[in-house]
Amino acid sequence: MEQEALTGVIEPKTVAVIGASATPGKIGYSVVQNLVNDGFKGTIYPINPGVDEILGLKAYPSIADVPTNVDAAIITIPAKAVLSVIDDCGKKGVKGIIVITSGFSETGNRELEQELVSKAHANGIRVLGPNIIGVLSNSASFNGSFAPFLPYSGKGALISQSGALLIALDAATYTRRVGFEKLISIGNMADIDFADLIEWLDKDPNTSCISLYIEGFKNGRSFMEVAQKTSKPIVALKAGVSEHGAAAAASHTGSLAGAAKVYGAAFQQSGVIQASDLNNLFDRTLALSLQPPLKGDNLLIITNGGGVGVLATDAAEKYGIPLKFAPKDVQAELKKHMPEFGSAKNPVDLTGQAGYDWYYESLRYAIGHEWVDGVVVLYCETAVTNPLEIAQGLKKAIDEAGAKDKPVTVSFVGGEKSDEGIRWLVENGIPAYTAPDLAVNAMAALREYARSRELISSAPDAEFEVDEKLAREIIKNAREDGRDSLTEIEAKEVFRAYGLPTTTTKLARTADEAVELAKKIGFPVVMKIVSPDILHKSDAGGVKVNIKDEQAAREAYQTILDNAKAYKADANIHGVAVQEMAPWGTEVILGSVNDPTFGPTMMFGLGGIFVEVLKDVTFRVAPVSQNQAKNMLGEIRGAPILRGVRGEAPRDQKALAETISRYSKMILDLRDEISESDANPVLVYEEGKGIKVVDARIILKKK
Ligand code: COA
């Protein structure tokens, strides 16, 4: 049903333009003109109460007057009039309305937008927009927009939250020779959103790659769910990377989580490839729409120039596919297609003498060899070669090798003749670029796609045993106490209920109790103030470490209380926590925020100076599998510290990954209660020796 409703909007057979105009220059005129000029094969009904004919088509005063049912209505009347035409659309069986009109939520008119959606839904109608330029579909010859022409034809589909940008990119598809089957303007997303369109495009036989220009989602999780299930590559450019929400954060993690990082994490987890800018969005779309994924890391570079070879080698490392030398048999065979002074290592340098034959022979052999997963071909224009001929040789080699599951990307550096070669390659299904870095970046997109799919399809973790009931009990007690944050002791109890190893921590209300607890736990101990009014305990002089005997414990108890009272005279003091002094290990920080778009989100980073100064942290939307958690450990700049540097033993990354995964389950299960949290520091010991949460903070949602 959903699919059919969207088909009505994206590939309608009958279209009414409500607000069609006979006056050139008006949007209602452009839309009718575009439908006609771009050869729409279905029926067009211009709707206008004051005109009989528009561009040779009979016009009707109202959609209620048209003689047949209608699939889609394109709306180009002012905002205040839009609601008045919806019931008539319903009577004509309209499946979806394409609301070009502006003046809804983007200008603060939220109520009008809500009413529009409610009324449309009551009539069984889906809403695209409002505030959009429309929909363009090449295969349906449907230009239901005020963009002047259908895009350069190809297999991409671009959904854009910016209408103006989409018009500009429509024109750029021709100059860039990046082909699109569909361009869809999504505007305010009052009803139809990215997830709906991606689901539809996944089943569209004419689309092989889905490209997105995103300003912000309304519901990040539904996007992630759909993206994960999609069988086609999705490439996204996210605009707006300001640190929204960070200023008001109460926890460490809250102040580090910015929109860009959380979106980046969500993309990674749902198999969405990111683009760094508009050019990169097109470059990556070209590769992902034309080539299969790069399934392994054995990338071969074939070149006629050492310079571009080195640039490509640098790019390969930069984009995460470091080059390896090809096996001996591959090298021996390739040696046959180059002069004595060529190189068969990787990059394979055919030298400046290389013409059609050497390119053709070496690519045909390489792409057919089992060791090779993919090939980047580089060419520098020379006086003795013809770029178009080289391009044709490459295509012939690929076709004859029959290795359809291995990607090839190409870079031609040169002038007009090289551009001609590039155009020919793209028209023949081979992504070709003007610089080696671009060809390698495109290959990296194909590798990223393969990798993210491997991770998504890897077996899910076994369920952890946790005690959610106990965790909720502790939170309930704190709420009954009128608090919206947990004490360290309570936070650690919640962590323990989810199987996170924490230091033993007990509450002492008198100096005698403190001494007794310290004896039970075993000296040396750490003592800390427990007060819901003092979140930054060290600042208040509320922490004493390395307390070695009874006398010191007694004194520490008193000093901590005195300091706390001096810091905040009216603080509600629960007592002093006596805590096991864990042996020192590598300090890391774990934490969570409740992101406005994606909900519970995990953070991991190295602690101490790494988090304070370098902000060397990484994020994932909860839940985080242990495999994903392992990837997080490798992502931060300080990753080598966990792997063991300068003769130090590697840290217990397995225990750390499990802890991250358990933590993520905790924040997901308790998302109605927990707003932000930190485990900081967490000490990580040598491999096999586990981890320990030393300090914990949980801030509850305000209720
Ligand atoms: N049914 C049918 N036609 C109607 C109508 C109705 N209920 N109400 C008005 N019309 C007709 C008008 O008579 C007019 O036709 P005319 O040219 O023959 O007089 C036509 O619809 C358009 O209405 P008009 O009042 O002239 O509006 P407009 O053309 O100046 O502006 C919009 C209408 C929708 C273009 C304008 O409100 C708007 O939203 N512009 C921004 C659109 C945009 O940029 N969107 C993308 C953002 S990325």
JSON list of C-alpha atoms in Angstrom, two decimals, residues 450-460:
[
{"chain": "A", "resi": 450, "resn": "ALA", "atom": "CA", "xyz": [31.42, -3.50, 1.36]},
{"chain": "A", "resi": 451, "resn": "ARG", "atom": "CA", "xyz": [32.80, -3.18, 4.88]},
{"chain": "A", "resi": 452, "resn": "SER", "atom": "CA", "xyz": [29.74, -1.60, 6.40]},
{"chain": "A", "resi": 453, "resn": "ARG", "atom": "CA", "xyz": [27.57, -4.33, 4.87]},
{"chain": "A", "resi": 454, "resn": "GLU", "atom": "CA", "xyz": [29.84, -7.02, 6.32]},
{"chain": "A", "resi": 455, "resn": "LEU", "atom": "CA", "xyz": [29.48, -5.45, 9.76]},
{"chain": "A", "resi": 456, "resn": "ILE", "atom": "CA", "xyz": [25.70, -5.10, 9.49]},
{"chain": "A", "resi": 457, "resn": "SER", "atom": "CA", "xyz": [25.25, -8.70, 8.40]},
{"chain": "A", "resi": 458, "resn": "SER", "atom": "CA", "xyz": [27.58, -10.10, 11.07]},
{"chain": "A", "resi": 459, "resn": "ALA", "atom": "CA", "xyz": [25.83, -12.28, 13.65]},
{"chain": "A", "resi": 460, "resn": "PRO", "atom": "CA", "xyz": [24.20, -10.35, 16.50]}
]
